[in-house]
Amino acid sequence: MRKYGKFAVLIAVVIAALVWLASTGVSETKTYYKTISEVGQMGDRAFTERLRVAGDVETGSIQHANGQVSFTLTQEKRELKVAYAGADPLPDTFRDGAQALADGRMGRDGVFHASKIQAKCASKYEAKPGNLRSAPAPPINKT
Amino acid sequence: MENVASLAVLLAFCAAIYALLASVVGRVRHKPFLIVSGERAVYAVWALISIGSTILVYALVTGDFRFSYVAQHSNRTMPLLYKFAAWWGGQEGSLLFWSWLLSTYSAVVVFTNRRKHRDMMPFVIGILMFVQTFFLILNNFVVNAFKMLSLEGSITAVQDGNGLNPLLQYPAMAIHPPMLYLGYVGFTVPFAFAIASLITRQPGEAWIHTTRRWTLVTWLFQSTGVMLGMAWAYHVLGWGGYWGWDPVENASVLPWLSGTAFLHSVMMQEKKGMMKVWNIVLISTTFLLCILGTSLTRTGLVQSVHAFAQGPLGKYFTSFLAICIAGIAYLIVDRLQYLKSEAQLESVISRESSFLFNNLILLASCFAVLWGTLFPVISEAVSGEKISLDSAWFNKLMIPIGLFLLILTGVGPLFAWRRTSTESLRRNFQWPGIASVVLVAALLAAGVRSFYALISFGFCLFVALTVLMEFFKGGRAIAAKNNMNLLRATFELTHRNTRRYGGYLVHMGIVLIFIGFTGAAFNKSDVKEMAVGDTLRLGRYDLKVVDLKEDENANYTWHRATVLVSRDGDVLGTLEPEKRFYKASRQGTSEVGVRPRLNEDLYLNFGGMSDDGVRAVIQAYVFPLVSWIWIGGLVLIGGTLVCLVPSKIKMQYARTEVVGITSKYAEVPK
């Protein structure tokens, strides 16, 4: 059975290496999905973890200044100020009223500093039934 | 007409259930008439779904905006190709397309096996129709494609539709979904044969021989689909990449990984009668991942933060998957004795062992991707908090896995069955090994410091050389024997054993793809707001905006920048990145300007206009070696096609140790 011992050791080494890579990777890149109200309830943790917050871009709130874009996300009447200064331009569909996903960290100043304004592959976009003649729900672009 | 379509699809549902019951009952009770009627019912299912689909396509093409589906996914101004492609552009239509493909495949299976596998076929039909029934339930009762728009009780039409999602209005994207679906749906057939052979306790490997070609074709579609998806992401999304570990991309690559593992491990069963349980598990996993992939892309399970396309679909898919898993698990446990292995592993340095590790790694990567994709769902279930992992996590895990696979690609096929002598190791690997070490040393000296890139280039050269040596050695032997020139002898060699040499070509394609991937370690990018006359320098390129234009046509409005490109002072020409805004769907898309070359691509994206409307945001990227991904993809497709050509010399897969032509002729004196 020595042969099988060798196989077992090799397989165990491979799997252990992968598990180690995967678990260390999780703590480095994990991002919490939170609603705006949940962010408010997180307390101090809100300032240390990476967060991803979804909401609608408030009409008229988008402002460009010194290479930084700031806007307000709203969700269920709660608001969150977001500042974005990333290198990538905003997605094609980012505009007033659009549904956006901000990825970044909460600052002590109460402003959410996004490193990425995220968006989805548009194939999942479907207009809500019965809503056909009004403006279609804002589609979201891919990251 | 809409009533005819609805009725046809409803009747198809009934016919599928009938085919399922008639085949299985006929087989169990030995009633030939029932079995035959079951087979005919399969053709009826195909005919009925075809009627329904034809009517939907007709409505899309002619713009019958009474159909809710047409109003959402077509409009008057779209080109004909995209009106047709709208068939699979939305949820209802794409699921109907799935059903139609499955019914087509089923009809082909029934026809080509009308005189073969008589004892197994009823169960094959039973399983195919079981899956068919599930999808027809969705088509009929959950996401019906033939819903009409109505206003106050009477059917009404809108003036014009929303149009196909503009991101999908791109030639590669029009055929990307059908390719992927041909792959997804195609794996149902080998799965059905595997399970049927398990149910009937078939002696031998009949199901593998019957479905090998089928699996290869399916795998080919799947690979093409994934490649097209990458090409589309690269050329249309304008974010300067081809793979972002998006759940939808992951969904397409999951069955590809397990299907690749299956294609390799069935060889173990063919030659040595080993890994029988494993192969059933693999093909079942592949099938389940295809269903899961469809469900991920169609139900918004993972992206549930966004309220798009959410509906009752998720629980249907979950229940179906649960039923399938339970059934498969029961069958395997119940018939373990039948699946007993006929041989044992002997040495760590052997072909068997390389297949084992190939499978382990492919499955591990598959599991890792699945885990990462479903992490938000899992973490929410476990801790109540929804946590997502981004592409950095996937890269961290998948780069080492990919490199390990790459090296296996090279060494695996050259290990002998059972055990490999040190002498043959030295003979096969000495020169490629030395060459790779030299290459890595040269790259280090040239200033390349990226660890993974060095390893990857070293492995790529190693694998490429081992593959080329195989062709060369075999070709030279034939050339010497038959007085041919080397090129002709190489063709002859390939023709004599298409499976083996086609496989080498596929491996060569993989090497080229990895070269392309590795180029990403040297990407450069910059972004700048530029007015006419402004310049930007990126690497060796000088970019100058010479014109900014805007205009519109019936389908969309557009902004376009004309950028003059020069390198080291030499003018190379102009690129015209463009931003489009589609009127019907109110969505924007990017038409990037790319200057593709074998060594590097210059890639310009029109990011948008600045607030003052004078300057354009231009993103510029340099992607070294990226073209090799597409070239490698073509080589991979070509190699798979070679595998499908019947070998000139009929290979007898007797279970004996096969001494390769290379080891026999390797020392032939000149």
Tab-separated table of N, CA and C in Angstrom, chain A residues 1 3-4 6-7 10-11 14-15 17-19 21-26 28-34 42 45 50 52 54 63-65 87-90 92-93 95 99-101 116 118-129 132-143, chain B residues 71-73 90-92 149 151 156-158 162 165 167 232 237 239 246 248-249 297-298 303 305-309 344-348 353 356-357 360-361 364 375-376 385-390 392-393 396-397 400-401 404 527 579 581 585-590 607 611 617 619 621:
chain	number	residue	atom	x	y	z
A	1	MET	N	0.823	-1.216	0.000
A	1	MET	CA	0.000	0.000	0.000
A	1	MET	C	0.859	1.270	0.000
A	3	LYS	N	2.413	2.645	-2.425
A	3	LYS	CA	2.048	3.450	-3.601
A	3	LYS	C	0.887	4.376	-3.287
A	4	TYR	N	-0.161	3.772	-2.678
A	4	TYR	CA	-1.338	4.583	-2.407
A	4	TYR	C	-1.021	5.654	-1.391
A	6	LYS	N	1.738	7.304	-1.278
A	6	LYS	CA	2.322	8.403	-2.053
A	6	LYS	C	1.240	9.253	-2.715
A	7	PHE	N	0.272	8.558	-3.339
A	7	PHE	CA	-0.819	9.297	-3.983
A	7	PHE	C	-1.556	10.142	-2.971
A	10	LEU	N	0.424	13.210	-2.042
A	10	LEU	CA	0.422	14.209	-3.117
A	10	LEU	C	-0.924	14.926	-3.202
A	11	ILE	N	-1.974	14.140	-3.183
A	11	ILE	CA	-3.304	14.736	-3.294
A	11	ILE	C	-3.560	15.654	-2.111
A	14	VAL	N	-1.731	18.948	-2.585
A	14	VAL	CA	-2.381	19.823	-3.569
A	14	VAL	C	-3.608	20.483	-2.960
A	15	ILE	N	-4.441	19.662	-2.316
A	15	ILE	CA	-5.690	20.202	-1.776
A	15	ILE	C	-5.406	21.190	-0.648
A	17	ALA	N	-2.817	23.054	-0.269
A	17	ALA	CA	-2.318	24.306	-0.835
A	17	ALA	C	-3.464	25.155	-1.356
A	18	LEU	N	-4.404	24.501	-2.033
A	18	LEU	CA	-5.521	25.261	-2.591
A	18	LEU	C	-6.406	25.833	-1.495
A	19	VAL	N	-6.668	25.025	-0.484
A	19	VAL	CA	-7.516	25.504	0.605
A	19	VAL	C	-6.850	26.696	1.287
A	21	LEU	N	-4.691	28.828	-0.057
A	21	LEU	CA	-4.809	29.982	-0.949
A	21	LEU	C	-6.209	30.573	-0.878
A	22	ALA	N	-7.218	29.689	-0.924
A	22	ALA	CA	-8.599	30.162	-0.955
A	22	ALA	C	-8.951	30.882	0.331
A	23	SER	N	-8.532	30.320	1.470
A	23	SER	CA	-8.983	30.941	2.718
A	23	SER	C	-8.234	32.239	3.003
A	24	THR	N	-6.945	32.305	2.669
A	24	THR	CA	-6.279	33.592	2.871
A	24	THR	C	-6.848	34.622	1.900
A	25	GLY	N	-7.197	34.158	0.700
A	25	GLY	CA	-7.767	35.080	-0.286
A	25	GLY	C	-9.068	35.670	0.183
A	26	VAL	N	-9.879	34.858	0.867
A	26	VAL	CA	-11.185	35.348	1.310
A	26	VAL	C	-11.022	36.555	2.217
A	28	GLU	N	-8.727	38.637	2.373
A	28	GLU	CA	-8.191	39.824	1.707
A	28	GLU	C	-9.212	40.537	0.830
A	29	THR	N	-10.072	39.768	0.176
A	29	THR	CA	-10.904	40.406	-0.843
A	29	THR	C	-12.385	40.422	-0.527
A	30	LYS	N	-12.772	39.914	0.650
A	30	LYS	CA	-14.216	39.834	0.874
A	30	LYS	C	-14.845	41.216	0.976
A	31	THR	N	-16.030	41.306	0.470
A	31	THR	CA	-16.756	42.556	0.445
A	31	THR	C	-18.165	42.282	0.946
A	32	TYR	N	-18.633	43.098	1.873
A	32	TYR	CA	-19.967	42.869	2.416
A	32	TYR	C	-21.007	43.614	1.598
A	33	TYR	N	-22.045	42.913	1.208
A	33	TYR	CA	-23.206	43.576	0.608
A	33	TYR	C	-24.032	44.167	1.732
A	34	LYS	N	-24.273	45.449	1.675
A	34	LYS	CA	-25.090	46.055	2.720
A	34	LYS	C	-26.081	47.017	2.089
A	42	MET	N	-23.991	49.384	11.391
A	42	MET	CA	-22.820	48.535	11.575
A	42	MET	C	-21.872	49.038	12.658
A	45	ARG	N	-17.536	48.819	12.718
A	45	ARG	CA	-17.126	47.890	11.682
A	45	ARG	C	-17.282	48.501	10.291
A	50	ARG	N	-14.556	46.243	3.795
A	50	ARG	CA	-14.929	46.682	2.452
A	50	ARG	C	-16.414	46.431	2.246
A	52	ARG	N	-20.137	46.971	-0.154
A	52	ARG	CA	-20.751	47.161	-1.465
A	52	ARG	C	-22.191	47.590	-1.218
A	54	ALA	N	-25.815	49.220	-2.720
A	54	ALA	CA	-26.608	49.460	-3.915
A	54	ALA	C	-27.647	50.531	-3.643
A	63	GLN	N	-21.994	65.284	-9.306
A	63	GLN	CA	-21.140	66.455	-9.510
A	63	GLN	C	-19.722	66.013	-9.816
A	64	HIS	N	-19.159	66.620	-10.845
A	64	HIS	CA	-17.765	66.335	-11.178
A	64	HIS	C	-16.921	67.479	-10.676
A	65	ALA	N	-15.864	67.186	-9.954
A	65	ALA	CA	-14.955	68.242	-9.525
A	65	ALA	C	-13.565	67.671	-9.299
A	87	ALA	N	-9.725	55.320	-11.322
A	87	ALA	CA	-9.134	55.595	-12.624
A	87	ALA	C	-10.113	55.298	-13.758
A	88	ASP	N	-10.966	54.287	-13.588
A	88	ASP	CA	-11.871	53.922	-14.678
A	88	ASP	C	-12.992	54.932	-14.769
A	89	PRO	N	-13.344	55.345	-15.978
A	89	PRO	CA	-14.505	56.214	-16.116
A	89	PRO	C	-15.758	55.474	-15.670
A	90	LEU	N	-16.771	56.222	-15.350
A	90	LEU	CA	-17.995	55.593	-14.889
A	90	LEU	C	-18.633	54.793	-16.013
A	92	ASP	N	-21.178	53.366	-18.809
A	92	ASP	CA	-21.989	54.090	-19.788
A	92	ASP	C	-23.350	54.512	-19.245
A	93	THR	N	-23.881	53.680	-18.392
A	93	THR	CA	-25.270	53.875	-17.995
A	93	THR	C	-25.405	54.635	-16.693
A	95	ARG	N	-26.080	57.500	-14.600
A	95	ARG	CA	-26.675	58.825	-14.760
A	95	ARG	C	-27.792	58.984	-13.735
A	99	GLN	N	-29.654	52.795	-11.307
A	99	GLN	CA	-29.388	51.938	-10.159
A	99	GLN	C	-27.899	51.594	-10.168
A	100	ALA	N	-27.213	51.962	-9.115
A	100	ALA	CA	-25.761	51.793	-9.119
A	100	ALA	C	-25.316	50.975	-7.921
A	101	LEU	N	-24.108	50.493	-8.027
A	101	LEU	CA	-23.549	49.652	-6.979
A	101	LEU	C	-22.167	50.209	-6.675
A	116	LYS	N	-14.818	51.587	-6.888
A	116	LYS	CA	-15.371	51.031	-8.121
A	116	LYS	C	-16.863	51.299	-8.114
A	118	GLN	N	-19.840	49.735	-9.559
A	118	GLN	CA	-20.003	48.448	-10.227
A	118	GLN	C	-21.310	48.344	-10.956
A	119	ALA	N	-21.345	47.389	-11.854
A	119	ALA	CA	-22.510	47.224	-12.686
A	119	ALA	C	-22.528	45.801	-13.185
A	120	LYS	N	-23.610	45.415	-13.769
A	120	LYS	CA	-23.790	44.005	-14.127
A	120	LYS	C	-23.880	43.795	-15.622
A	121	CYS	N	-23.635	42.561	-16.020
A	121	CYS	CA	-23.852	42.174	-17.411
A	121	CYS	C	-25.323	42.395	-17.730
A	122	ALA	N	-25.554	43.080	-18.803
A	122	ALA	CA	-26.900	43.551	-19.066
A	122	ALA	C	-27.869	42.470	-19.512
A	123	SER	N	-27.407	41.248	-19.733
A	123	SER	CA	-28.342	40.248	-20.232
A	123	SER	C	-29.400	39.921	-19.191
A	124	LYS	N	-29.145	40.336	-17.961
A	124	LYS	CA	-30.126	40.009	-16.950
A	124	LYS	C	-31.164	41.103	-16.785
A	125	TYR	N	-31.018	42.120	-17.597
A	125	TYR	CA	-31.990	43.194	-17.518
A	125	TYR	C	-33.311	42.778	-18.143
A	126	GLU	N	-34.369	42.934	-17.421
A	126	GLU	CA	-35.703	42.693	-17.967
A	126	GLU	C	-36.570	43.856	-17.507
A	127	ALA	N	-37.373	44.371	-18.418
A	127	ALA	CA	-38.287	45.418	-17.993
A	127	ALA	C	-39.332	44.811	-17.084
A	128	LYS	N	-39.763	45.579	-16.121
A	128	LYS	CA	-40.803	45.049	-15.256
A	128	LYS	C	-42.098	44.971	-16.049
A	129	PRO	N	-42.828	43.886	-15.918
A	129	PRO	CA	-44.063	43.752	-16.688
A	129	PRO	C	-45.025	44.878	-16.343
A	132	LEU	N	-44.165	48.826	-19.456
A	132	LEU	CA	-43.495	48.840	-20.733
A	132	LEU	C	-43.405	50.215	-21.349
A	133	ARG	N	-44.444	51.012	-21.166
A	133	ARG	CA	-44.406	52.269	-21.902
A	133	ARG	C	-43.685	53.364	-21.157
A	134	SER	N	-43.570	53.179	-19.869
A	134	SER	CA	-42.755	54.156	-19.162
A	134	SER	C	-41.303	53.828	-19.432
A	135	ALA	N	-40.426	54.629	-18.904
A	135	ALA	CA	-39.006	54.370	-19.155
A	135	ALA	C	-38.643	53.009	-18.581
A	136	PRO	N	-37.879	52.257	-19.336
A	136	PRO	CA	-37.470	50.967	-18.805
A	136	PRO	C	-36.594	51.155	-17.570
A	137	ALA	N	-36.615	50.166	-16.715
A	137	ALA	CA	-35.777	50.236	-15.523
A	137	ALA	C	-34.344	50.473	-15.949
A	138	PRO	N	-33.623	51.293	-15.202
A	138	PRO	CA	-32.272	51.614	-15.643
A	138	PRO	C	-31.406	50.367	-15.710
A	139	PRO	N	-30.832	50.123	-16.853
A	139	PRO	CA	-29.991	48.956	-16.977
A	139	PRO	C	-28.639	49.230	-16.363
A	140	ILE	N	-27.937	48.185	-16.069
A	140	ILE	CA	-26.643	48.365	-15.444
A	140	ILE	C	-25.598	47.674	-16.271
A	141	ASN	N	-24.501	48.298	-16.330
A	141	ASN	CA	-23.428	47.847	-17.197
A	141	ASN	C	-22.539	46.859	-16.448
A	142	LYS	N	-21.690	46.223	-17.199
A	142	LYS	CA	-20.797	45.231	-16.588
A	142	LYS	C	-19.613	45.932	-15.938
A	143	THR	N	-19.043	45.280	-14.962
A	143	THR	CA	-17.863	45.857	-14.322
A	143	THR	C	-16.743	45.921	-15.315
B	71	ALA	N	-42.180	43.015	-27.810
B	71	ALA	CA	-42.102	44.424	-27.436
B	71	ALA	C	-40.881	44.701	-26.551
B	72	GLN	N	-40.490	43.716	-25.776
B	72	GLN	CA	-39.349	43.956	-24.891
B	72	GLN	C	-38.004	43.748	-25.556
B	73	HIS	N	-37.959	42.917	-26.576
B	73	HIS	CA	-36.654	42.514	-27.085
B	73	HIS	C	-36.416	42.811	-28.550
B	90	GLY	N	-33.693	37.170	-24.469
B	90	GLY	CA	-34.390	37.418	-23.203
B	90	GLY	C	-34.700	36.111	-22.512
B	91	GLN	N	-35.235	36.224	-21.320
B	91	GLN	CA	-35.409	35.028	-20.502
B	91	GLN	C	-36.358	33.999	-21.121
B	92	GLU	N	-37.567	34.455	-21.484
B	92	GLU	CA	-38.560	33.510	-21.988
B	92	GLU	C	-38.077	32.839	-23.256
B	149	LEU	N	-49.697	41.554	-24.795
B	149	LEU	CA	-49.937	42.781	-24.034
B	149	LEU	C	-51.425	43.051	-24.067
B	151	LEU	N	-54.714	45.665	-22.704
B	151	LEU	CA	-55.119	46.906	-22.056
B	151	LEU	C	-56.619	46.777	-21.815
B	156	THR	N	-53.561	44.275	-27.118
B	156	THR	CA	-53.164	45.526	-27.741
B	156	THR	C	-51.709	45.443	-28.164
B	157	ALA	N	-51.291	46.362	-28.989
B	157	ALA	CA	-49.896	46.365	-29.414
B	157	ALA	C	-49.286	47.705	-29.059
B	158	VAL	N	-47.981	47.722	-28.817
B	158	VAL	CA	-47.318	49.009	-28.641
B	158	VAL	C	-46.778	49.455	-29.985
B	162	ASN	N	-38.741	47.817	-27.227
B	162	ASN	CA	-37.544	48.316	-26.546
B	162	ASN	C	-36.266	47.989	-27.287
B	165	ASN	N	-31.139	44.333	-26.163
B	165	ASN	CA	-30.094	44.989	-25.394
B	165	ASN	C	-28.908	45.341	-26.293
B	167	LEU	N	-25.907	45.970	-25.874
B	167	LEU	CA	-24.640	45.272	-25.655
B	167	LEU	C	-24.623	43.955	-26.404
B	232	TRP	N	-16.107	38.969	-27.033
B	232	TRP	CA	-17.153	39.980	-26.913
B	232	TRP	C	-16.843	40.949	-25.782
B	237	LEU	N	-17.364	45.572	-24.187
B	237	LEU	CA	-17.634	46.159	-22.879
B	237	LEU	C	-16.741	47.353	-22.577
B	239	TRP	N	-14.017	47.756	-20.994
B	239	TRP	CA	-13.310	47.898	-19.733
B	239	TRP	C	-11.911	47.339	-19.848
B	246	ASP	N	-17.053	37.282	-13.514
B	246	ASP	CA	-18.441	37.613	-13.281
B	246	ASP	C	-19.223	36.300	-13.166
B	248	VAL	N	-21.794	35.242	-14.431
B	248	VAL	CA	-22.281	34.706	-15.701
B	248	VAL	C	-21.147	34.049	-16.493
B	249	GLU	N	-19.976	34.664	-16.444
B	249	GLU	CA	-18.823	34.047	-17.092
B	249	GLU	C	-18.481	32.732	-16.402
B	297	THR	N	-27.590	32.210	-14.993
B	297	THR	CA	-27.731	33.297	-15.954
B	297	THR	C	-29.177	33.719	-16.112
B	298	ARG	N	-30.101	32.850	-15.761
B	298	ARG	CA	-31.500	33.157	-16.038
B	298	ARG	C	-32.310	33.578	-14.829
B	303	GLN	N	-26.899	37.603	-8.375
B	303	GLN	CA	-26.977	39.066	-8.402
B	303	GLN	C	-28.262	39.545	-7.766
B	305	VAL	N	-28.896	41.272	-5.480
B	305	VAL	CA	-28.921	42.660	-5.027
B	305	VAL	C	-29.740	43.489	-6.006
B	306	HIS	N	-29.640	43.116	-7.262
B	306	HIS	CA	-30.377	43.843	-8.287
B	306	HIS	C	-31.670	43.115	-8.566
B	307	ALA	N	-32.719	43.856	-8.631
B	307	ALA	CA	-34.016	43.226	-8.801
B	307	ALA	C	-34.315	42.892	-10.255
B	308	PHE	N	-33.280	42.531	-10.996
B	308	PHE	CA	-33.539	42.195	-12.393
B	308	PHE	C	-33.918	40.734	-12.514
B	309	ALA	N	-34.818	40.473	-13.412
B	309	ALA	CA	-35.112	39.103	-13.814
B	309	ALA	C	-35.326	38.178	-12.631
B	344	GLN	N	-5.507	-1.254	-11.207
B	344	GLN	CA	-5.126	-0.403	-10.086
B	344	GLN	C	-4.002	0.538	-10.480
B	345	LEU	N	-3.885	1.599	-9.721
B	345	LEU	CA	-2.778	2.518	-9.944
B	345	LEU	C	-1.470	1.841	-9.572
B	346	GLU	N	-0.435	2.086	-10.353
B	346	GLU	CA	0.828	1.418	-10.042
B	346	GLU	C	1.936	2.384	-9.642
B	347	SER	N	2.062	3.492	-10.362
B	347	SER	CA	3.192	4.357	-10.075
B	347	SER	C	2.761	5.814	-10.138
B	348	VAL	N	3.441	6.635	-9.366
B	348	VAL	CA	3.092	8.061	-9.362
B	348	VAL	C	3.483	8.708	-10.690
B	353	SER	N	-1.580	8.182	-13.400
B	353	SER	CA	-1.431	9.173	-12.352
B	353	SER	C	-1.604	10.583	-12.906
B	356	LEU	N	-5.131	11.223	-13.219
B	356	LEU	CA	-5.705	11.425	-11.895
B	356	LEU	C	-5.517	12.875	-11.446
B	357	PHE	N	-4.287	13.371	-11.650
B	357	PHE	CA	-4.026	14.738	-11.205
B	357	PHE	C	-4.697	15.763	-12.099
B	360	LEU	N	-8.075	15.817	-10.744
B	360	LEU	CA	-8.099	16.469	-9.437
B	360	LEU	C	-8.047	17.986	-9.594
B	361	ILE	N	-7.127	18.433	-10.448
B	361	ILE	CA	-6.932	19.869	-10.598
B	361	ILE	C	-8.124	20.518	-11.298
B	364	ALA	N	-10.865	20.594	-8.854
B	364	ALA	CA	-10.597	21.568	-7.798
B	364	ALA	C	-10.868	22.969	-8.318
B	375	PHE	N	-20.438	32.222	-3.241
B	375	PHE	CA	-20.062	32.676	-1.905
B	375	PHE	C	-21.080	33.629	-1.272
B	376	PRO	N	-21.616	34.572	-2.046
B	376	PRO	CA	-22.633	35.441	-1.431
B	376	PRO	C	-23.810	34.646	-0.891
B	385	GLU	N	-24.694	37.361	6.653
B	385	GLU	CA	-24.166	38.515	5.946
B	385	GLU	C	-23.785	38.109	4.535
B	386	LYS	N	-24.137	38.942	3.599
B	386	LYS	CA	-23.857	38.611	2.217
B	386	LYS	C	-22.452	39.123	1.885
B	387	ILE	N	-21.546	38.197	1.593
B	387	ILE	CA	-20.166	38.588	1.324
B	387	ILE	C	-19.808	38.154	-0.088
B	388	SER	N	-19.215	39.047	-0.842
B	388	SER	CA	-18.815	38.635	-2.190
B	388	SER	C	-17.301	38.643	-2.294
B	389	LEU	N	-16.804	37.847	-3.237
B	389	LEU	CA	-15.368	37.792	-3.482
B	389	LEU	C	-15.139	38.412	-4.838
B	390	ASP	N	-14.099	39.184	-5.002
B	390	ASP	CA	-13.916	39.808	-6.308
B	390	ASP	C	-12.848	39.072	-7.107
B	392	ALA	N	-9.864	39.446	-7.674
B	392	ALA	CA	-8.540	39.203	-7.091
B	392	ALA	C	-8.490	37.832	-6.433
B	393	TRP	N	-9.587	37.449	-5.787
B	393	TRP	CA	-9.639	36.143	-5.141
B	393	TRP	C	-9.515	35.021	-6.168
B	396	LYS	N	-6.004	34.837	-7.593
B	396	LYS	CA	-5.051	34.290	-6.643
B	396	LYS	C	-5.086	32.764	-6.650
B	397	LEU	N	-6.285	32.235	-6.751
B	397	LEU	CA	-6.453	30.792	-6.706
B	397	LEU	C	-6.222	30.156	-8.080
B	400	PRO	N	-2.216	29.720	-9.939
B	400	PRO	CA	-1.436	28.499	-9.678
B	400	PRO	C	-2.094	27.235	-10.233
B	401	ILE	N	-3.406	27.151	-10.120
B	401	ILE	CA	-4.096	25.976	-10.655
B	401	ILE	C	-3.860	25.875	-12.162
B	404	PHE	N	-0.343	24.684	-12.980
B	404	PHE	CA	-0.191	23.264	-12.723
B	404	PHE	C	-0.802	22.461	-13.883
B	527	VAL	N	-5.566	57.100	-18.634
B	527	VAL	CA	-6.827	57.707	-19.000
B	527	VAL	C	-6.671	59.222	-18.909
B	579	LYS	N	-18.629	55.990	-28.870
B	579	LYS	CA	-19.617	55.707	-27.815
B	579	LYS	C	-20.987	55.818	-28.456
B	581	PHE	N	-25.292	55.548	-28.115
B	581	PHE	CA	-26.400	55.579	-27.176
B	581	PHE	C	-27.654	55.133	-27.912
B	585	SER	N	-33.679	51.536	-26.205
B	585	SER	CA	-33.459	50.960	-24.890
B	585	SER	C	-32.804	51.942	-23.938
B	586	ARG	N	-32.455	53.138	-24.436
B	586	ARG	CA	-31.781	54.168	-23.636
B	586	ARG	C	-30.534	53.628	-22.946
B	587	GLN	N	-29.748	52.908	-23.687
B	587	GLN	CA	-28.516	52.358	-23.135
B	587	GLN	C	-27.342	52.767	-23.987
B	588	GLY	N	-26.202	52.868	-23.365
B	588	GLY	CA	-25.007	53.198	-24.116
B	588	GLY	C	-24.141	51.978	-24.334
B	589	THR	N	-23.337	52.009	-25.401
B	589	THR	CA	-22.330	50.962	-25.587
B	589	THR	C	-21.055	51.614	-26.104
B	590	SER	N	-19.968	50.891	-25.982
B	590	SER	CA	-18.690	51.398	-26.471
B	590	SER	C	-18.255	50.595	-27.686
B	607	GLY	N	-14.445	56.858	-23.252
B	607	GLY	CA	-15.107	56.718	-21.952
B	607	GLY	C	-16.361	57.556	-21.815
B	611	ASP	N	-17.919	67.060	-18.669
B	611	ASP	CA	-19.119	67.841	-18.370
B	611	ASP	C	-19.292	69.053	-19.275
B	617	VAL	N	-13.211	61.707	-22.702
B	617	VAL	CA	-12.407	60.890	-21.802
B	617	VAL	C	-11.912	59.686	-22.600
B	619	GLN	N	-9.651	56.350	-22.684
B	619	GLN	CA	-8.884	55.359	-21.932
B	619	GLN	C	-8.011	54.621	-22.927
B	621	TYR	N	-5.094	51.593	-23.505
B	621	TYR	CA	-4.476	50.411	-22.912
B	621	TYR	C	-3.486	49.807	-23.903
